[in-house]
XYZ file of C-alpha atoms in Angstrom:
390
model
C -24.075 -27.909 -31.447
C -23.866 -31.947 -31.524
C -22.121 -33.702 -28.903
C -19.021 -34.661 -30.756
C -18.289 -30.815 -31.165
C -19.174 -29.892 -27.688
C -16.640 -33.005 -26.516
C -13.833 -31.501 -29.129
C -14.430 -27.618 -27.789
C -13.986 -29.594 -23.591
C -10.748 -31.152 -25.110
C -8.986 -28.367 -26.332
C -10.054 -26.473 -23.361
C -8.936 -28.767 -20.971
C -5.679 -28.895 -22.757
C -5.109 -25.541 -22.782
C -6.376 -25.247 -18.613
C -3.152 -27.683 -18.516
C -0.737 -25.595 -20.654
C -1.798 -22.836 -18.257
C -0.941 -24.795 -15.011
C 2.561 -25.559 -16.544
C 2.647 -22.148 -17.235
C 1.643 -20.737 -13.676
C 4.321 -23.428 -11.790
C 7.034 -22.501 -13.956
C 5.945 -19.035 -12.831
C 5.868 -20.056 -8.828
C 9.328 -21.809 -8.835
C 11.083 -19.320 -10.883
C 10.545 -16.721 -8.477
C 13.188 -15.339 -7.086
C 11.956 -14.306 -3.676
C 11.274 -11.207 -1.981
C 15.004 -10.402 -1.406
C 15.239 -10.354 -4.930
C 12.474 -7.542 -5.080
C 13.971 -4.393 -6.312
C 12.232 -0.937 -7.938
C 11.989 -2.798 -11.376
C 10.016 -5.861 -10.450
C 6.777 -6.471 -11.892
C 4.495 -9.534 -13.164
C 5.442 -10.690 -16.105
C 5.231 -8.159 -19.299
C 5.430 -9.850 -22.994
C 9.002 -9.455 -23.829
C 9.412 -11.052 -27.171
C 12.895 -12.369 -26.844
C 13.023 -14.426 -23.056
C 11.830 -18.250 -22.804
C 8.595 -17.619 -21.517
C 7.678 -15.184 -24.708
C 9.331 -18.132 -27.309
C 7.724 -21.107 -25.672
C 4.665 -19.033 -25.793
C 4.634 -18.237 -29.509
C 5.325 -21.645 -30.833
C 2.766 -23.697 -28.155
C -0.091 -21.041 -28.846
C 1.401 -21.431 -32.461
C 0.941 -24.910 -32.655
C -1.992 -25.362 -30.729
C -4.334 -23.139 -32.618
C -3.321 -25.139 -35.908
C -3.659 -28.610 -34.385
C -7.017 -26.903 -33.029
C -8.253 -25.683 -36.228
C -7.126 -28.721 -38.547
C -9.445 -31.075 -36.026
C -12.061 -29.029 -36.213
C -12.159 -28.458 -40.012
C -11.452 -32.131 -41.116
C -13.947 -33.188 -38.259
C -16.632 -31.183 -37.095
C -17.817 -29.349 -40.224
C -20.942 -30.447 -42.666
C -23.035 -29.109 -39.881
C -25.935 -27.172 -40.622
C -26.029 -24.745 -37.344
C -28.464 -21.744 -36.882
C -27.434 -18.780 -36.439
C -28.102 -18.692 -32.375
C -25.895 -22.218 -32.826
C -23.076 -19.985 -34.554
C -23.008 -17.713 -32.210
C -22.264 -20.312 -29.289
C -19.350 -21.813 -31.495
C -18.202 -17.993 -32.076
C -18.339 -17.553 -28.038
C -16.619 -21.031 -27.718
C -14.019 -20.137 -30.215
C -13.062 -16.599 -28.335
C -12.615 -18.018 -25.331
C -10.345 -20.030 -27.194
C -8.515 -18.020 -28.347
C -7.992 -15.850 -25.440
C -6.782 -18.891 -23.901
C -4.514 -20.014 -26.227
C -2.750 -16.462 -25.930
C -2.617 -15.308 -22.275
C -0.448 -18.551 -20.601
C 2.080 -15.584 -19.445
C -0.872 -14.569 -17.470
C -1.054 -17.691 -15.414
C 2.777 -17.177 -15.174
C 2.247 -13.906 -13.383
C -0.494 -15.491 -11.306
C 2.377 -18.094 -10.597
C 4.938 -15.425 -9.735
C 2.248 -13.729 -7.421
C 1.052 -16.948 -5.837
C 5.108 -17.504 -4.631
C 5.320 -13.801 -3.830
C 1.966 -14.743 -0.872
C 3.507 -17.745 0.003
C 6.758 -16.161 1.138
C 5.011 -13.116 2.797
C 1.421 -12.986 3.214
C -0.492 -9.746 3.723
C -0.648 -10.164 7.073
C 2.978 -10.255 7.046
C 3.269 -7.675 5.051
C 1.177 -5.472 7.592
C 2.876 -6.572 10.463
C 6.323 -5.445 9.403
C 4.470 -2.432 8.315
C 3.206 -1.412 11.700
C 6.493 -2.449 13.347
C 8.113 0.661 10.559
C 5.607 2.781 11.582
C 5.958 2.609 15.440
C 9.961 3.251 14.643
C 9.986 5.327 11.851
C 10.933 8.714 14.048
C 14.192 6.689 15.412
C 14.952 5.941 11.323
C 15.648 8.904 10.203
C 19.289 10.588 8.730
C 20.662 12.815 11.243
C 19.857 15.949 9.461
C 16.540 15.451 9.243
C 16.071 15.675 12.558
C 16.465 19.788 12.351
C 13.467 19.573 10.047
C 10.582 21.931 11.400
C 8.026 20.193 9.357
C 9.143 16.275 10.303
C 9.795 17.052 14.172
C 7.274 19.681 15.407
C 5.223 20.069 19.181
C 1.917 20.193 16.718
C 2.568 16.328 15.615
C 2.887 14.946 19.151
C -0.483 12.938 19.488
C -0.076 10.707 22.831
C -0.214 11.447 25.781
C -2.671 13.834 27.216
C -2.732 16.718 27.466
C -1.432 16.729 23.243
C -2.342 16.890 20.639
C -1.609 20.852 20.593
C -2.537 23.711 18.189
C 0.286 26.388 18.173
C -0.357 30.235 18.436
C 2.703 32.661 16.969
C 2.014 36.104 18.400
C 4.414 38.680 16.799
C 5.520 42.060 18.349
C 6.956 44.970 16.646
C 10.116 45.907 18.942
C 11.773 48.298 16.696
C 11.833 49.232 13.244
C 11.241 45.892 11.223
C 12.537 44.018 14.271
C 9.704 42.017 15.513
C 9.712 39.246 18.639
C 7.992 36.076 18.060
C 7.029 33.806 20.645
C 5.130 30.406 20.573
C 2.504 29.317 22.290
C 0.873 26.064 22.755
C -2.433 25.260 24.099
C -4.407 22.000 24.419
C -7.139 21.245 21.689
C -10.006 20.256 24.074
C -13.935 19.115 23.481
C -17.324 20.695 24.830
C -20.361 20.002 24.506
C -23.342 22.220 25.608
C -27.023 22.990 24.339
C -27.234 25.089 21.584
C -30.224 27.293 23.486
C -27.179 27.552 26.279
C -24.765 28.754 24.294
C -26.774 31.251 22.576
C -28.182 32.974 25.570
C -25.731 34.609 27.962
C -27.151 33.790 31.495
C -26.179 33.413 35.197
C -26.630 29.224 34.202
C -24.553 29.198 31.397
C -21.647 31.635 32.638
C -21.856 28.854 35.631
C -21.309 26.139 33.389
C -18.443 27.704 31.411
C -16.653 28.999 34.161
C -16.908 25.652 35.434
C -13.899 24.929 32.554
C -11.721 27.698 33.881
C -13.516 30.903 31.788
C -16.017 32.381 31.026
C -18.357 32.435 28.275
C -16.603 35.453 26.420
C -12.886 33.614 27.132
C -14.410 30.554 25.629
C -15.635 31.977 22.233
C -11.993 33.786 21.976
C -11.121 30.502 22.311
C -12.820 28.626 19.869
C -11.386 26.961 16.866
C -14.263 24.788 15.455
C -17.949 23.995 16.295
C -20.040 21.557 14.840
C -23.960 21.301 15.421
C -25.573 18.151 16.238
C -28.870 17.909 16.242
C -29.981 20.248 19.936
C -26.139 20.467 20.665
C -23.038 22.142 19.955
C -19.574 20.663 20.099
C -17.066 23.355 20.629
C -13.523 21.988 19.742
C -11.464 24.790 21.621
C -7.530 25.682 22.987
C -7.393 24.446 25.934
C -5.097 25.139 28.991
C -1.549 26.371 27.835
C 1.320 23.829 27.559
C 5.177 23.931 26.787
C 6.020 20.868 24.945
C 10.316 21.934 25.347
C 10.003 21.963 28.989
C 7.770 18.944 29.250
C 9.817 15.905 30.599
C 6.941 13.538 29.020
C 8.300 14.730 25.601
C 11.647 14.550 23.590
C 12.412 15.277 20.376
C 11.135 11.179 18.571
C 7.603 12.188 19.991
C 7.158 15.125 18.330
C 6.870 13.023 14.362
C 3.882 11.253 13.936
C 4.464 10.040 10.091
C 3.972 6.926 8.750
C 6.622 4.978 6.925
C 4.249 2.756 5.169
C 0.355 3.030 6.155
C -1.693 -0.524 6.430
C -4.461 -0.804 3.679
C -7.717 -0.326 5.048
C -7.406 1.250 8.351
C -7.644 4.996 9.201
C -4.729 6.663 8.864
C -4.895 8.687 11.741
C -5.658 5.593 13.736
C -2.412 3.884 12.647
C -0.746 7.127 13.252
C -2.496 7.803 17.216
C -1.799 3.626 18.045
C 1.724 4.102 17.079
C 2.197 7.094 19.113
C 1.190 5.473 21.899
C 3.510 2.306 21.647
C 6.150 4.228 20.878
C 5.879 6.682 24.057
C 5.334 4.121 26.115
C 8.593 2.353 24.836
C 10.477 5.304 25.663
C 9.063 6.107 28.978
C 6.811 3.103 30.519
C 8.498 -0.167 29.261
C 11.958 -1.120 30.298
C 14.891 -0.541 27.734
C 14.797 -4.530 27.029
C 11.404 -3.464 25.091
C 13.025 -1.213 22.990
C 16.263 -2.981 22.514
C 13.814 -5.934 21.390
C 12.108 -4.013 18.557
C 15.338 -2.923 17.335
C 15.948 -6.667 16.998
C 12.890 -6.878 15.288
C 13.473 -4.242 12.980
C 16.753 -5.900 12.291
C 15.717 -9.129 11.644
C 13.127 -7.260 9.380
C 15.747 -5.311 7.193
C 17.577 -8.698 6.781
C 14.829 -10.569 5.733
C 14.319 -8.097 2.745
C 17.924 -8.288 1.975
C 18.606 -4.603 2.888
C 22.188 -3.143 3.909
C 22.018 -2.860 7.758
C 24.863 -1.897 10.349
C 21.845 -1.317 13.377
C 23.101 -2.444 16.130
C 19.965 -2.310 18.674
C 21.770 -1.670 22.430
C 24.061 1.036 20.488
C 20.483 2.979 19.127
C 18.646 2.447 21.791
C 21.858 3.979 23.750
C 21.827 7.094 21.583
C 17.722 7.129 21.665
C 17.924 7.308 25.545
C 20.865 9.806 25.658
C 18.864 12.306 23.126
C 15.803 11.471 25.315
C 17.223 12.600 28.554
C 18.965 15.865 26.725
C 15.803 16.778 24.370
C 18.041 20.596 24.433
C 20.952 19.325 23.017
C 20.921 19.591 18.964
C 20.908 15.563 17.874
C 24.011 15.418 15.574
C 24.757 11.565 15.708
C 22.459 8.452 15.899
C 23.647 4.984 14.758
C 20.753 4.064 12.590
C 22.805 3.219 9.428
C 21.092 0.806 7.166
C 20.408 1.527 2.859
C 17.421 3.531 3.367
C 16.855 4.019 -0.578
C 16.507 0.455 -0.835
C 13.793 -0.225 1.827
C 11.808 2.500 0.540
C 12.480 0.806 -2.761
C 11.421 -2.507 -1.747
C 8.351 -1.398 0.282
C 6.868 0.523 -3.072
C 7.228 -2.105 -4.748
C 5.867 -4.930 -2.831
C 2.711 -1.978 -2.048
C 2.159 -1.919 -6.037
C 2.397 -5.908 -6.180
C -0.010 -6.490 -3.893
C -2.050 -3.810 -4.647
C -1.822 -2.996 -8.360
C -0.462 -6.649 -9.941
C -1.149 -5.364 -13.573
C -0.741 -8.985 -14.631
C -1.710 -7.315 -17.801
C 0.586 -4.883 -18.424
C -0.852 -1.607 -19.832
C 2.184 -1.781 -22.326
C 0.657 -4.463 -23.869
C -3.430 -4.448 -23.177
C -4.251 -3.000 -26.494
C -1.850 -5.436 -28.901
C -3.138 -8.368 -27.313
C -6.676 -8.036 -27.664
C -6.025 -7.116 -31.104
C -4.162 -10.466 -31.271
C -7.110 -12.013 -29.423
C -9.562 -10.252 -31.385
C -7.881 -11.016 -35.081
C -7.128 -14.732 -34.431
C -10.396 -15.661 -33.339
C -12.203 -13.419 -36.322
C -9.915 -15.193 -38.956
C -10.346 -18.861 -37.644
C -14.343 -18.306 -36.985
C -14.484 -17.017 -40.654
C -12.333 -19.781 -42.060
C -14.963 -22.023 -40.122
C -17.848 -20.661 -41.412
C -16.599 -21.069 -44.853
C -15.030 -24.647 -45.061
C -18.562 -25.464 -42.656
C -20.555 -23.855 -45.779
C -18.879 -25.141 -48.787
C -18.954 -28.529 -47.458
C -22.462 -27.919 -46.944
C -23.011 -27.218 -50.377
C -21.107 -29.943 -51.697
């Protein structure tokens, strides 16, 4: 290519790199901020009718004719090799996809405002805050849910977490009595020669835990080799989480409202177990009360129905706390909990899957791409050749 067309193709790209920055800060201050945020949101998708769609039609439009009309009236008469025709073809498609994705930068302009008003970071933080609460958050009802609040999801502190044992006993005629048992899930690790070989030594060793060898392997729920060793992951000493005063009824859920991207989840799930026991029974009630504020604050910020009122919950946390018997009916956590969920999927799918191409549309633009830089590269080749031949 000679210089004059390699200074014509830097033009029109550097035109159309400015296009695109109008494009992306007209996306960034139309934003309507995160309170705005609601199940529907999503980067920009080609609409056809709105202003970014019409502006985009007629400026791609335009420029593309402008484009080609320079380039035919100026930079044709050329005799190019083939290798030479290929770079113009290659210069031409970028072009062209250029000229026809400015919504893109608009998205990337909607996205950039989106970070600016809450970062990952703070995205995670008011995650984690969720998390450590989410047991207090629930609707009243739920609280009678077997599955949700159950001794097996306590995690913190020791002597849980617990596997549960249900031993059933025929009393009568299709009358049986079930009663639950809890026991510890505990660790050992011995030689695999020891373990294999009953002996004065290893009976010693065992009994050393509180049984013996034959106890232990009744007692054994898992064992995994490594390397000269066994770990024996077995139940432990028996516990009763009801009559435990360590325990209450918002220990016993160890769910995740929203987990953080790129950390375990059972870590997330063991670290907020612990912050929230020792808000209920090591920190003061202040602690609590402030991340109730927190959470308010929180629920505010995302524009989310809240009547919360931290002393009142915490009051009703602490009563249920202190009467973990008593059958939780009442618990003034009111706020719109459709719309947080709402907001919270769809900030996770913004950050995480932008689709600033939506899959609506992937296929029809390429096409476009595809046809308008086939038809002006031909129409190039053509004019280049009969003028050429003239």
């Amino acid at each position: 290519m000679d210089k004059k067309l390699n200074h014509f193709f830097i033009k029109s790209i550097v035109v159309l790199l400015f296009i695109h920055l109008g494009y992306f800060l007209y996306g960034y201050f139309k934003f309507g901020g995160i309170q705005s945020i609601d199940i529907y949101t999503e980067f920009y998708r080609f609409k056809f009718y709105d202003d970014v769609s019409i502006s985009h039609f007629f400026i791609s439009g335009l420029f593309l004719l402008f484009f080609l009309i320079f380039l035919l009236k100026n930079h044709t008469k050329q005799n190019y090799s083939f290798g030479n025709l290929l770079k113009i073809g290659g210069v031409l498609l970028l072009i062209s996809f250029l000229s026809f994705s400015f919504f893109v930068s608009y998205s990337f302009g909607l996205n950039a405002k989106l970070k600016s008003e809450l970062s990952e970071t703070k995205l995670n933080k008011d995650k984690t805050l969720l998390n450590v609460l989410n047991p207090f958050l629930y609707n009243y009802t739920s609280y009678s849910s077997e599955k949700l609040f159950n001794p097996v999801n306590i995690l913190y502190p020791k002597p849980y977490p617990v596997i549960e044992v249900v031993d059933s006993t025929l009393v009568s005629d299709q009358y049986f009595s079930v009663a639950y048992k809890y026991y510890s899930i505990d660790t050992l690790k011995v030689l695999t020669t020891d373990l294999n070989k009953v002996s004065a030594a290893t009976n010693t060793i065992l009994d050393s835990f509180g049984f013996g060898k034959k106890e232990l392997l009744e007692r054994i729920i898992k064992k995994n080799v490594i390397k000269d060793s066994t770990q024996i992951i077995y139940k432990g000493r028996e516990v009763d989480p009801r009559y435990d005063g360590d325990i209450c009824i918002f220990i016993e859920n160890n769910s995740l409202y929203m987990p953080v991207k790129g950390i375990p989840i059972e870590k997330q799930q063991y670290d907020a177990a612990v912050k929230r026991y020792k808000l209920i029974y090591k920190y003061k009630q202040d602690s609590l009360v402030s991340n109730f504020q927190k959470l308010d604050t929180l629920l505010k910020k995302y524009k989310i129905e809240t009547h919360i009122v931290p002393k009142k919950l915490v009051k009703d946390i602490y009563y249920y706390k202190d009467h973990n018997n008593e059958l939780l009916n009442g618990i003034n956590n009111n706020f719109d909990r459709k719309a947080l969920e709402e907001k919270f999927t769809t900030l996770e799918r913004l950050f995480y899957e932008p689709n600033y191409l939506h899959p609506s549309i992937i296929a029809f633009f390429f096409i476009v791409v595809l046809a308008a830089w086939f038809i002006g590269f031909l129409i190039y080749i053509l004019v280049n050749y009969k003028r050429r031949t003239i």
